[in-house]
Amino acid sequence: MTSFLGHFHPLFVHLPIGILVVGLLFKAISLKSENPIYEAILPAVLLASFVSSVFSAGSGYLLSLSGGYEKDLLGYHQWAGIALTVLTGVLYFLVTKNKIKSLQNVFWIVSAGLLGITGHLGGSLTHGENFLSFSEEKYQKPVIVNLPEAKVYTEIIEPIFAEKCWSCHSAKKQKGGLRMDGKAFITKGGEDGAAFLAHQAAKSRIILRAQLNEKDEEHMPPAGKPQLTEKEIKLIAWWINEGADFNKKVKELKATAEIKSILANLSTPSISQAEPDVPKENIDAADEKVIALIKNEGVAIVPVAINSNYLLVNFNGRKVKETVWENLKKIGDNVVWLKAKNLTVGNGNLEVIQSMKNLCQLDLSGSDIKNEDLSKLAELKNLRVLNLNYTNVSLQGLEALKNLKSLRSIYLFSSKISKTDWPKLKAMFPKTQLDSGNYQVPTFEKDTLILKKEDLVSE
Ligand code: HEC
């Protein structure tokens, strides 16, 4: 209930503002005009202003309880608002009793000033402190295309600072005297000195403050603001411990297995975060008998989710019999993920894959697929993830896939893409994440889980 009433604050505040502005206007006119009407109407206007101010102060207080506002700013806004309310009340009293005329005029002027201040602070609270500035440059978060070549500071660390720290530590504001939007500023530190000590994350203020309990006054970012994740803190600490260099690339820094896995996820967020790779509308179940026949040949074949008729098929890196392909063809529409690692292309098996019109994820890593075969995949309109790690495909072959609109990621580690081809490939697939790997090949967490269960059952 309180928060419900609090939400009316933005509505209420405009009343006293409007009424007081009218009062100020009449007051100004009354100084020049002979007409007594302007003077006479002032008590009524002041009373209306006072009453509506009380309402907006009350609703404002309730709104502030919901949190999420910056403490300092909120405090100033609140006290300015209360002062303004009291002032209009006193002014109403003086005007109706016709007392201390000279003081009345001072109060009118002060109320105008307070109105401006309260309003501006309120605007800053809701719209951010620079809501009146027009020249705001938007920070563009870089997209990591080739992880080992990515600049650690500009492509990994700075985006974190930009998102979680710059609102208070950049050109606009330097809380604690600290700016974090540039090498020179971060290196300079804040009022208390250095923000980080190269090679010593554990002694660096950035890390120390992030690790404090969120309730602690010194915790960064302050409570109620978007917080750093565990992984982000680890990445920043890694960067500091590796020397806090502003130019080095990922491949130039030593990384533990844990950091490598965090990094790998940075460049392939699509696997875990994007919509699941299953078509929205369900489909009729595939023939159980056919599924059983396929299973009998040692192929894992399971629903991608509970209550889903879509299937994940995994050859587990083994060569499968031709009958498996014949049976797969019968239930092709149900297959959405196909893991055909180490596939030997031939006997029409690519044609079977080609007919799987709902296929979303295809793993052909380590297969002997050739450039000229890739055109067969160009019909897979739902394909989102294509793993071609350890294959002989190159730029020429991949061109055939450039019209696949839903392709999100192509894995190309240890393929025949040369260094000079990468920029061309990027131009060819502007919206697709191209992964040259060098770190672990992402496994799709979900299916390893299902497969483990499956393994238990069959053993
Ligand atoms: C909502 C505003 C806000 C955000 C966002 C914010 N800070 Fe702060 N920060 C402050 C304020 C206010 C101070 C000064 C008060 C204090 O020392 O606690 C401060 C002080 C600091 C200091 C100490 C500076 C000195 O030398 O006194 C460091 C270090 C710091 N912040 C790091 C960060 C980091 C890192 C982030 C992002 C992960 C961050 N802050 C995000 C408000 C913020």
Coordinates of C-alpha atoms and ligand atoms in Angstrom, one line a residue:
M1 CA 0.0 0.0 0.0
T2 CA 2.7 2.5 0.9
S3 CA 4.6 1.8 -2.2
F4 CA 1.4 2.1 -4.2
L5 CA 0.7 5.6 -2.8
G6 CA 4.4 6.4 -3.3
H7 CA 4.0 5.9 -7.0
F8 CA 1.6 8.8 -7.1
H9 CA 4.5 11.1 -6.1
P10 CA 5.5 12.0 -9.7
L11 CA 1.8 12.9 -10.3
F12 CA 1.4 14.9 -7.0
V13 CA 4.5 17.0 -7.4
H14 CA 3.3 18.8 -10.4
L15 CA 0.4 20.3 -8.6
P16 CA 2.3 22.4 -6.0
I17 CA 4.8 23.3 -8.7
G18 CA 2.0 24.6 -11.0
I19 CA 0.1 26.3 -8.3
L20 CA 3.1 28.0 -6.8
V21 CA 4.2 29.2 -10.2
V22 CA 0.7 30.8 -10.7
G23 CA 1.1 32.3 -7.2
L24 CA 4.5 33.8 -8.1
L25 CA 3.0 35.2 -11.3
F26 CA 0.1 36.9 -9.6
K27 CA 2.4 38.2 -6.9
A28 CA 4.7 39.7 -9.6
I29 CA 1.7 41.2 -11.4
S30 CA 0.2 42.6 -8.2
L31 CA 3.4 44.6 -7.6
K32 CA 2.7 46.5 -10.9
S33 CA -1.0 46.3 -11.3
E34 CA -3.6 48.6 -9.6
N35 CA -6.2 45.8 -9.8
P36 CA -6.6 44.4 -6.2
I37 CA -7.8 41.0 -7.6
Y38 CA -4.2 39.7 -7.9
E39 CA -3.4 40.5 -4.3
A40 CA -6.7 39.1 -3.1
I41 CA -6.3 35.7 -4.8
L42 CA -2.8 35.0 -3.2
P43 CA -4.0 33.5 0.1
A44 CA -6.2 30.9 -1.8
V45 CA -3.3 30.1 -4.1
L46 CA -0.9 29.7 -1.2
L47 CA -3.2 27.5 0.7
A48 CA -3.7 25.2 -2.3
S49 CA 0.0 25.2 -2.8
F50 CA 0.7 24.3 0.8
V51 CA -1.9 21.5 0.9
S52 CA -0.7 19.9 -2.3
S53 CA 2.9 20.2 -1.1
V54 CA 2.0 18.3 2.0
F55 CA 0.5 15.5 -0.2
S56 CA 3.5 15.4 -2.5
A57 CA 6.0 15.4 0.5
G58 CA 4.0 12.5 2.0
S59 CA 3.9 10.5 -1.2
G60 CA 7.6 11.3 -1.8
Y61 CA 8.5 10.0 1.6
L62 CA 6.7 6.7 0.9
L63 CA 8.3 6.5 -2.5
S64 CA 11.8 7.0 -0.9
L65 CA 11.1 3.9 1.3
S66 CA 11.1 1.7 -1.8
G67 CA 14.9 2.5 -2.1
G68 CA 17.0 2.5 -5.2
Y69 CA 17.7 6.2 -5.0
E70 CA 21.0 7.8 -4.4
K71 CA 21.2 8.7 -0.8
D72 CA 22.9 12.2 -1.0
L73 CA 20.7 13.4 -3.7
L74 CA 17.6 12.0 -2.1
G75 CA 18.5 13.8 1.2
Y76 CA 18.9 17.2 -0.5
H77 CA 15.7 16.7 -2.5
Q78 CA 13.7 15.7 0.6
W79 CA 14.9 18.6 2.8
A80 CA 14.4 21.1 0.0
G81 CA 10.9 19.8 -0.5
I82 CA 10.1 20.0 3.3
A83 CA 11.6 23.5 3.5
L84 CA 9.4 24.6 0.5
T85 CA 6.3 23.1 2.1
V86 CA 7.0 24.9 5.4
L87 CA 7.8 28.1 3.6
T88 CA 4.5 28.2 1.7
G89 CA 2.7 27.4 4.9
V90 CA 4.4 30.3 6.8
L91 CA 3.9 32.6 3.8
Y92 CA 0.2 31.7 3.7
F93 CA -0.1 32.6 7.4
L94 CA 1.8 36.0 6.9
V95 CA -0.3 36.9 3.8
T96 CA -3.7 36.2 5.4
K97 CA -2.8 38.0 8.6
N98 CA -1.2 40.7 6.6
K99 CA 2.0 40.7 8.7
I100 CA 5.6 41.7 8.1
K101 CA 5.2 42.8 4.5
S102 CA 9.0 43.1 3.9
L103 CA 9.6 39.5 5.0
Q104 CA 6.8 38.3 2.7
N105 CA 8.6 39.5 -0.3
V106 CA 11.8 37.7 0.8
F107 CA 9.9 34.5 1.3
W108 CA 8.3 34.7 -2.2
I109 CA 11.8 35.0 -3.7
V110 CA 13.2 32.2 -1.5
S111 CA 10.2 29.9 -2.4
A112 CA 10.9 30.5 -6.1
G113 CA 14.5 29.4 -5.6
L114 CA 13.6 26.4 -3.5
L115 CA 11.0 25.3 -6.1
G116 CA 13.7 25.3 -8.8
I117 CA 16.1 23.4 -6.6
T118 CA 13.7 20.8 -5.4
G119 CA 12.4 20.2 -8.9
H120 CA 15.8 19.9 -10.4
L121 CA 17.0 17.4 -7.6
G122 CA 13.8 15.4 -8.1
G123 CA 14.4 15.3 -11.9
S124 CA 18.0 14.2 -11.2
L125 CA 16.7 11.4 -9.0
T126 CA 14.4 10.0 -11.5
H127 CA 16.3 10.7 -14.8
G128 CA 19.9 10.6 -13.6
E129 CA 22.0 13.6 -12.6
N130 CA 22.7 14.8 -16.1
F131 CA 19.1 14.8 -17.3
L132 CA 19.5 18.4 -18.4
S133 CA 22.7 17.9 -20.4
F134 CA 22.3 17.3 -24.1
S135 CA 25.8 16.2 -25.1
E136 CA 25.9 12.8 -23.6
E137 CA 28.0 10.3 -25.5
K138 CA 26.8 6.8 -25.3
Y139 CA 29.4 4.2 -24.4
Q140 CA 29.4 1.4 -27.0
K141 CA 30.1 -1.9 -25.5
P142 CA 32.7 -3.7 -27.7
V143 CA 31.8 -7.1 -29.1
I144 CA 34.5 -9.7 -28.6
V145 CA 34.9 -11.6 -31.8
N146 CA 38.3 -13.2 -31.4
L147 CA 39.0 -13.8 -27.7
P148 CA 42.7 -14.4 -27.7
E149 CA 43.2 -11.2 -29.7
A150 CA 40.8 -9.1 -27.5
K151 CA 42.3 -6.3 -25.5
V152 CA 41.9 -7.2 -21.9
Y153 CA 41.3 -3.7 -20.6
T154 CA 39.2 -2.1 -23.4
E155 CA 37.2 -5.2 -24.3
I156 CA 36.7 -6.9 -21.0
I157 CA 37.4 -4.7 -18.0
E158 CA 36.3 -1.3 -19.2
P159 CA 32.8 -2.5 -20.2
I160 CA 32.3 -3.6 -16.6
F161 CA 33.4 -0.3 -15.2
A162 CA 31.3 1.5 -17.8
E163 CA 28.2 -0.4 -16.8
K164 CA 28.6 -0.5 -13.0
C165 CA 30.9 2.4 -12.0
W166 CA 30.8 5.3 -14.5
S167 CA 27.5 6.6 -13.3
C168 CA 29.4 7.9 -10.3
H169 CA 33.0 7.8 -11.4
S170 CA 33.4 9.5 -14.8
A171 CA 33.5 12.8 -16.5
K172 CA 30.0 13.8 -15.1
K173 CA 30.7 12.9 -11.4
Q174 CA 33.7 11.9 -9.5
K175 CA 32.5 10.4 -6.2
G176 CA 35.3 10.1 -3.7
G177 CA 37.4 12.1 -6.2
L178 CA 37.7 9.0 -8.4
R179 CA 37.2 8.9 -12.2
M180 CA 37.3 5.5 -13.9
D181 CA 36.7 6.4 -17.5
G182 CA 40.3 6.5 -18.7
K183 CA 43.7 5.1 -18.1
A184 CA 45.1 8.3 -16.6
F185 CA 42.2 8.8 -14.2
I186 CA 42.1 5.3 -12.9
T187 CA 45.8 5.3 -12.4
K188 CA 45.6 8.5 -10.5
G189 CA 43.1 7.2 -8.0
G190 CA 40.7 9.0 -5.7
E191 CA 40.8 11.1 -2.5
D192 CA 42.2 8.2 -0.5
G193 CA 44.9 7.4 -3.1
A194 CA 45.4 4.6 -5.6
A195 CA 42.3 2.7 -6.8
F196 CA 44.4 -0.4 -7.6
L197 CA 47.9 -1.7 -7.0
A198 CA 49.3 -3.6 -10.0
H199 CA 49.9 -7.3 -9.2
Q200 CA 48.1 -6.9 -5.9
A201 CA 44.4 -7.3 -6.4
A202 CA 43.9 -8.2 -2.7
K203 CA 45.2 -4.8 -1.7
S204 CA 43.5 -2.8 -4.4
R205 CA 40.6 -0.6 -3.3
I206 CA 38.5 -1.5 -6.3
I207 CA 38.5 -5.1 -5.3
L208 CA 38.5 -4.5 -1.5
R209 CA 35.4 -2.3 -1.7
A210 CA 33.6 -4.7 -4.1
Q211 CA 34.2 -7.5 -1.6
L212 CA 32.8 -5.7 1.4
N213 CA 29.4 -6.7 2.6
E214 CA 26.8 -4.9 0.6
K215 CA 25.4 -3.3 3.8
D216 CA 28.8 -1.7 4.5
E217 CA 28.9 2.0 3.8
E218 CA 32.1 1.7 1.7
H219 CA 30.8 -1.2 -0.4
M220 CA 31.0 -0.5 -4.2
P221 CA 28.8 -0.1 -6.1
P222 CA 26.7 1.4 -3.3
A223 CA 23.7 -0.8 -2.1
G224 CA 20.7 -0.5 -4.4
K225 CA 22.8 0.0 -7.5
P226 CA 23.6 -2.7 -10.0
Q227 CA 26.3 -4.9 -8.4
L228 CA 29.4 -6.5 -9.7
T229 CA 28.9 -10.3 -10.3
E230 CA 31.3 -12.8 -8.7
K231 CA 32.8 -13.4 -12.2
E232 CA 33.3 -9.7 -12.9
I233 CA 35.2 -9.3 -9.7
K234 CA 37.3 -12.3 -10.6
L235 CA 38.1 -10.8 -14.0
I236 CA 39.0 -7.4 -12.6
A237 CA 41.2 -9.1 -10.0
W238 CA 42.8 -11.2 -12.7
W239 CA 43.6 -8.0 -14.8
I240 CA 45.1 -6.3 -11.7
N241 CA 47.2 -9.4 -10.7
E242 CA 48.5 -9.7 -14.2
G243 CA 49.9 -6.2 -14.0
A244 CA 46.8 -4.0 -14.7
D245 CA 48.1 -3.3 -18.2
F246 CA 46.0 -1.2 -20.4
N247 CA 47.1 -2.5 -23.8
K248 CA 47.7 -6.2 -23.5
K249 CA 45.7 -8.9 -25.2
V250 CA 44.0 -11.9 -23.6
K251 CA 46.6 -14.2 -25.1
E252 CA 49.4 -12.2 -23.5
L253 CA 48.2 -12.7 -19.9
K254 CA 48.4 -15.9 -17.9
A255 CA 45.0 -17.3 -17.1
T256 CA 43.9 -20.0 -14.7
A257 CA 41.4 -22.6 -15.9
E258 CA 38.7 -20.7 -14.0
I259 CA 39.5 -17.4 -15.7
K260 CA 39.6 -19.2 -19.1
S261 CA 36.2 -20.6 -18.6
I262 CA 34.8 -17.2 -17.5
L263 CA 36.4 -15.6 -20.6
A264 CA 35.1 -18.3 -22.9
N265 CA 31.6 -17.5 -21.8
L266 CA 32.2 -13.8 -22.4
S267 CA 32.7 -14.4 -26.1
T268 CA 29.9 -17.0 -26.4
P269 CA 27.1 -15.6 -24.3
S270 CA 24.6 -16.9 -26.8
I271 CA 24.9 -20.5 -25.7
S272 CA 23.7 -19.9 -22.2
Q273 CA 21.8 -16.7 -22.3
A274 CA 19.8 -16.5 -25.5
E275 CA 16.5 -18.2 -26.0
P276 CA 16.8 -22.0 -25.9
D277 CA 17.4 -23.6 -29.2
V278 CA 14.1 -25.2 -29.6
P279 CA 11.3 -24.0 -31.9
K280 CA 8.4 -22.3 -30.1
E281 CA 5.6 -24.5 -31.3
N282 CA 5.7 -28.2 -30.3
I283 CA 5.3 -30.9 -32.8
D284 CA 3.9 -34.4 -32.9
A285 CA 6.0 -37.0 -31.2
A286 CA 8.4 -39.1 -33.2
D287 CA 7.7 -42.8 -33.7
E288 CA 8.9 -44.6 -30.6
K289 CA 9.9 -47.7 -32.6
V290 CA 12.1 -45.7 -34.8
I291 CA 13.7 -44.0 -31.8
A292 CA 14.3 -47.4 -30.2
L293 CA 16.0 -48.7 -33.4
I294 CA 18.3 -45.7 -33.4
K295 CA 19.1 -46.2 -29.7
N296 CA 20.0 -49.8 -30.3
E297 CA 22.9 -48.6 -32.4
G298 CA 24.5 -46.8 -29.5
V299 CA 23.2 -43.4 -30.4
A300 CA 22.0 -41.1 -27.6
I301 CA 18.6 -39.7 -28.5
V302 CA 16.6 -37.8 -25.9
P303 CA 14.0 -35.1 -25.7
V304 CA 15.6 -31.6 -25.4
A305 CA 13.3 -30.8 -22.5
I306 CA 10.6 -32.4 -20.4
N307 CA 7.3 -32.5 -22.4
S308 CA 9.1 -31.6 -25.6
N309 CA 8.8 -33.8 -28.7
Y310 CA 12.0 -32.3 -30.0
L311 CA 15.0 -34.4 -29.9
L312 CA 18.7 -34.2 -29.3
V313 CA 20.7 -36.8 -31.1
N314 CA 24.3 -37.5 -30.2
F315 CA 26.6 -40.0 -31.9
N316 CA 29.2 -39.5 -29.1
G317 CA 31.9 -39.1 -31.7
R318 CA 31.4 -42.5 -33.1
K319 CA 30.7 -43.7 -36.7
V320 CA 27.1 -44.9 -37.0
K321 CA 25.6 -47.4 -39.4
E322 CA 23.7 -46.5 -42.5
T323 CA 20.4 -47.8 -40.9
V324 CA 20.8 -45.1 -38.3
W325 CA 20.7 -42.5 -41.0
E326 CA 17.7 -44.1 -42.7
N327 CA 15.8 -44.0 -39.4
L328 CA 16.9 -40.5 -38.6
K329 CA 15.4 -39.4 -41.9
K330 CA 12.0 -40.7 -40.8
I331 CA 12.0 -38.5 -37.7
G332 CA 14.1 -35.7 -39.1
D333 CA 11.6 -33.0 -38.3
N334 CA 11.9 -33.8 -34.6
V335 CA 15.6 -33.4 -34.5
V336 CA 16.7 -30.0 -33.2
W337 CA 20.2 -30.7 -32.0
L338 CA 22.5 -33.0 -33.8
K339 CA 25.9 -33.8 -32.5
A340 CA 27.8 -35.6 -35.3
K341 CA 31.3 -35.1 -34.2
N342 CA 33.9 -36.8 -36.3
L343 CA 31.3 -37.5 -39.0
T344 CA 32.5 -39.1 -42.2
V345 CA 30.6 -37.4 -44.9
G346 CA 29.1 -39.8 -47.5
N347 CA 26.3 -42.2 -48.4
G348 CA 23.8 -39.3 -48.4
N349 CA 24.2 -38.5 -44.7
L350 CA 24.6 -34.8 -45.4
E351 CA 21.3 -35.0 -47.3
V352 CA 19.6 -36.4 -44.3
I353 CA 20.9 -33.5 -42.2
Q354 CA 19.9 -31.1 -45.0
S355 CA 16.3 -32.4 -44.6
M356 CA 16.1 -31.7 -40.8
K357 CA 14.2 -28.5 -41.2
N358 CA 14.0 -27.7 -37.5
L359 CA 17.6 -28.2 -36.8
C360 CA 19.0 -25.5 -34.4
Q361 CA 22.3 -26.8 -33.3
L362 CA 24.7 -28.8 -35.5
D363 CA 28.0 -30.1 -34.3
L364 CA 30.2 -31.3 -37.2
S365 CA 33.5 -30.7 -35.5
G366 CA 36.3 -33.0 -36.5
S367 CA 34.3 -34.2 -39.5
D368 CA 35.7 -34.4 -43.0
I369 CA 33.2 -31.9 -44.3
K370 CA 34.5 -29.9 -47.3
N371 CA 33.9 -26.4 -48.5
E372 CA 31.7 -27.7 -51.4
D373 CA 29.5 -29.6 -48.9
L374 CA 28.6 -26.5 -46.9
S375 CA 26.0 -25.4 -49.5
K376 CA 23.9 -28.3 -48.4
L377 CA 23.5 -26.6 -45.0
A378 CA 22.3 -23.4 -46.5
E379 CA 18.7 -24.7 -46.4
L380 CA 18.7 -25.1 -42.6
K381 CA 16.8 -21.9 -41.9
N382 CA 16.6 -22.5 -38.2
L383 CA 20.2 -23.2 -37.6
R384 CA 21.6 -21.1 -34.8
V385 CA 24.8 -22.8 -33.7
L386 CA 27.2 -24.5 -36.1
N387 CA 30.3 -26.1 -34.8
L388 CA 33.0 -26.6 -37.5
N389 CA 36.0 -26.8 -35.2
Y390 CA 38.8 -29.0 -36.5
T391 CA 37.5 -29.1 -40.1
N392 CA 39.0 -28.1 -43.4
V393 CA 36.4 -25.5 -44.2
S394 CA 37.6 -22.1 -45.2
L395 CA 36.2 -18.7 -46.2
Q396 CA 35.2 -19.8 -49.7
G397 CA 33.0 -22.6 -48.3
L398 CA 31.4 -20.5 -45.6
E399 CA 30.2 -18.0 -48.1
A400 CA 27.4 -20.4 -48.9
L401 CA 25.9 -19.9 -45.5
K402 CA 25.9 -16.1 -45.4
N403 CA 22.1 -15.9 -45.9
L404 CA 21.3 -18.0 -42.8
K405 CA 19.6 -15.3 -40.9
S406 CA 19.2 -17.2 -37.6
L407 CA 22.9 -18.2 -37.3
R408 CA 24.2 -16.9 -34.0
S409 CA 27.5 -18.7 -33.6
I410 CA 29.9 -20.5 -35.8
Y411 CA 32.8 -22.3 -34.1
L412 CA 35.9 -22.3 -36.3
F413 CA 38.7 -23.2 -34.1
S414 CA 41.5 -25.0 -36.0
S415 CA 39.7 -24.7 -39.3
K416 CA 41.3 -23.4 -42.5
I417 CA 40.4 -19.8 -41.9
S418 CA 43.6 -17.8 -42.2
K419 CA 44.3 -14.7 -40.2
T420 CA 43.7 -12.4 -43.1
D421 CA 40.3 -14.1 -43.7
W422 CA 38.8 -13.2 -40.3
P423 CA 37.9 -9.6 -41.2
K424 CA 36.3 -10.8 -44.4
L425 CA 34.4 -13.4 -42.5
K426 CA 33.2 -10.8 -40.0
A427 CA 31.9 -8.7 -42.9
M428 CA 30.2 -11.7 -44.3
F429 CA 28.5 -12.6 -41.0
P430 CA 28.0 -9.3 -39.3
K431 CA 25.4 -10.6 -36.8
T432 CA 27.0 -13.9 -36.1
Q433 CA 29.5 -14.7 -33.4
L434 CA 32.6 -16.2 -34.9
D435 CA 34.7 -18.1 -32.6
S436 CA 38.2 -19.0 -33.4
G437 CA 38.4 -20.8 -30.1
N438 CA 41.9 -21.3 -28.6
Y439 CA 40.0 -21.8 -25.4
Q440 CA 37.8 -24.6 -24.6
V441 CA 35.1 -25.6 -27.0
P442 CA 31.8 -24.8 -25.3
T443 CA 29.7 -27.8 -24.4
F444 CA 26.0 -27.3 -24.1
E445 CA 25.6 -27.8 -20.4
K446 CA 22.1 -29.1 -20.7
D447 CA 22.7 -32.0 -23.0
T448 CA 25.7 -33.3 -21.1
L449 CA 23.4 -33.5 -18.1
I450 CA 20.8 -35.4 -20.0
L451 CA 23.3 -37.7 -21.6
K452 CA 24.8 -38.6 -18.3
K453 CA 21.4 -39.8 -17.1
E454 CA 21.0 -41.7 -20.3
D455 CA 24.3 -43.4 -19.9
L456 CA 23.3 -44.5 -16.5
V457 CA 20.1 -46.1 -17.8
S458 CA 21.8 -48.0 -20.6
E459 CA 24.6 -49.4 -18.5
Ligands
HEC1 C1 25.9 5.3 -7.2 C2 27.2 5.9 -7.2 C3 28.4 5.0 -7.2 C4 28.6 3.9 -8.1 C5 27.8 3.3 -9.1 C6 30.0 3.5 -7.8 N1 30.5 4.3 -6.7 FE1 32.4 4.2 -6.0 N2 32.0 5.7 -4.8 C7 30.8 6.4 -4.6 C8 30.8 7.3 -3.6 C9 29.7 8.2 -3.1 C10 32.2 7.3 -3.1 C11 32.8 8.2 -2.0 C12 32.3 7.7 -0.7 C13 33.1 6.6 -0.2 O1 34.4 6.8 -0.1 O2 32.6 5.6 0.2 C14 32.8 6.3 -3.9 C15 34.2 5.9 -3.7 C16 34.8 4.9 -4.3 C17 36.2 4.6 -4.1 C18 37.2 5.2 -3.2 C19 37.8 6.4 -3.8 C20 38.7 7.2 -2.9 O3 39.9 7.2 -3.2 O4 38.2 7.6 -1.9 C21 36.5 3.5 -5.0 C22 37.8 2.8 -5.1 C23 35.2 3.2 -5.7 N3 34.3 4.1 -5.3 C24 35.1 2.2 -6.6 C25 34.0 2.0 -7.3 C26 33.8 0.9 -8.3 C27 34.9 0.0 -8.7 C28 32.6 1.0 -8.8 C29 32.0 0.1 -9.9 C30 32.1 -1.3 -9.7 C31 31.9 2.1 -8.1 N4 32.8 2.7 -7.2 C32 30.6 2.5 -8.4 C33 29.7 6.1 -5.4 C34 29.5 5.2 -6.4

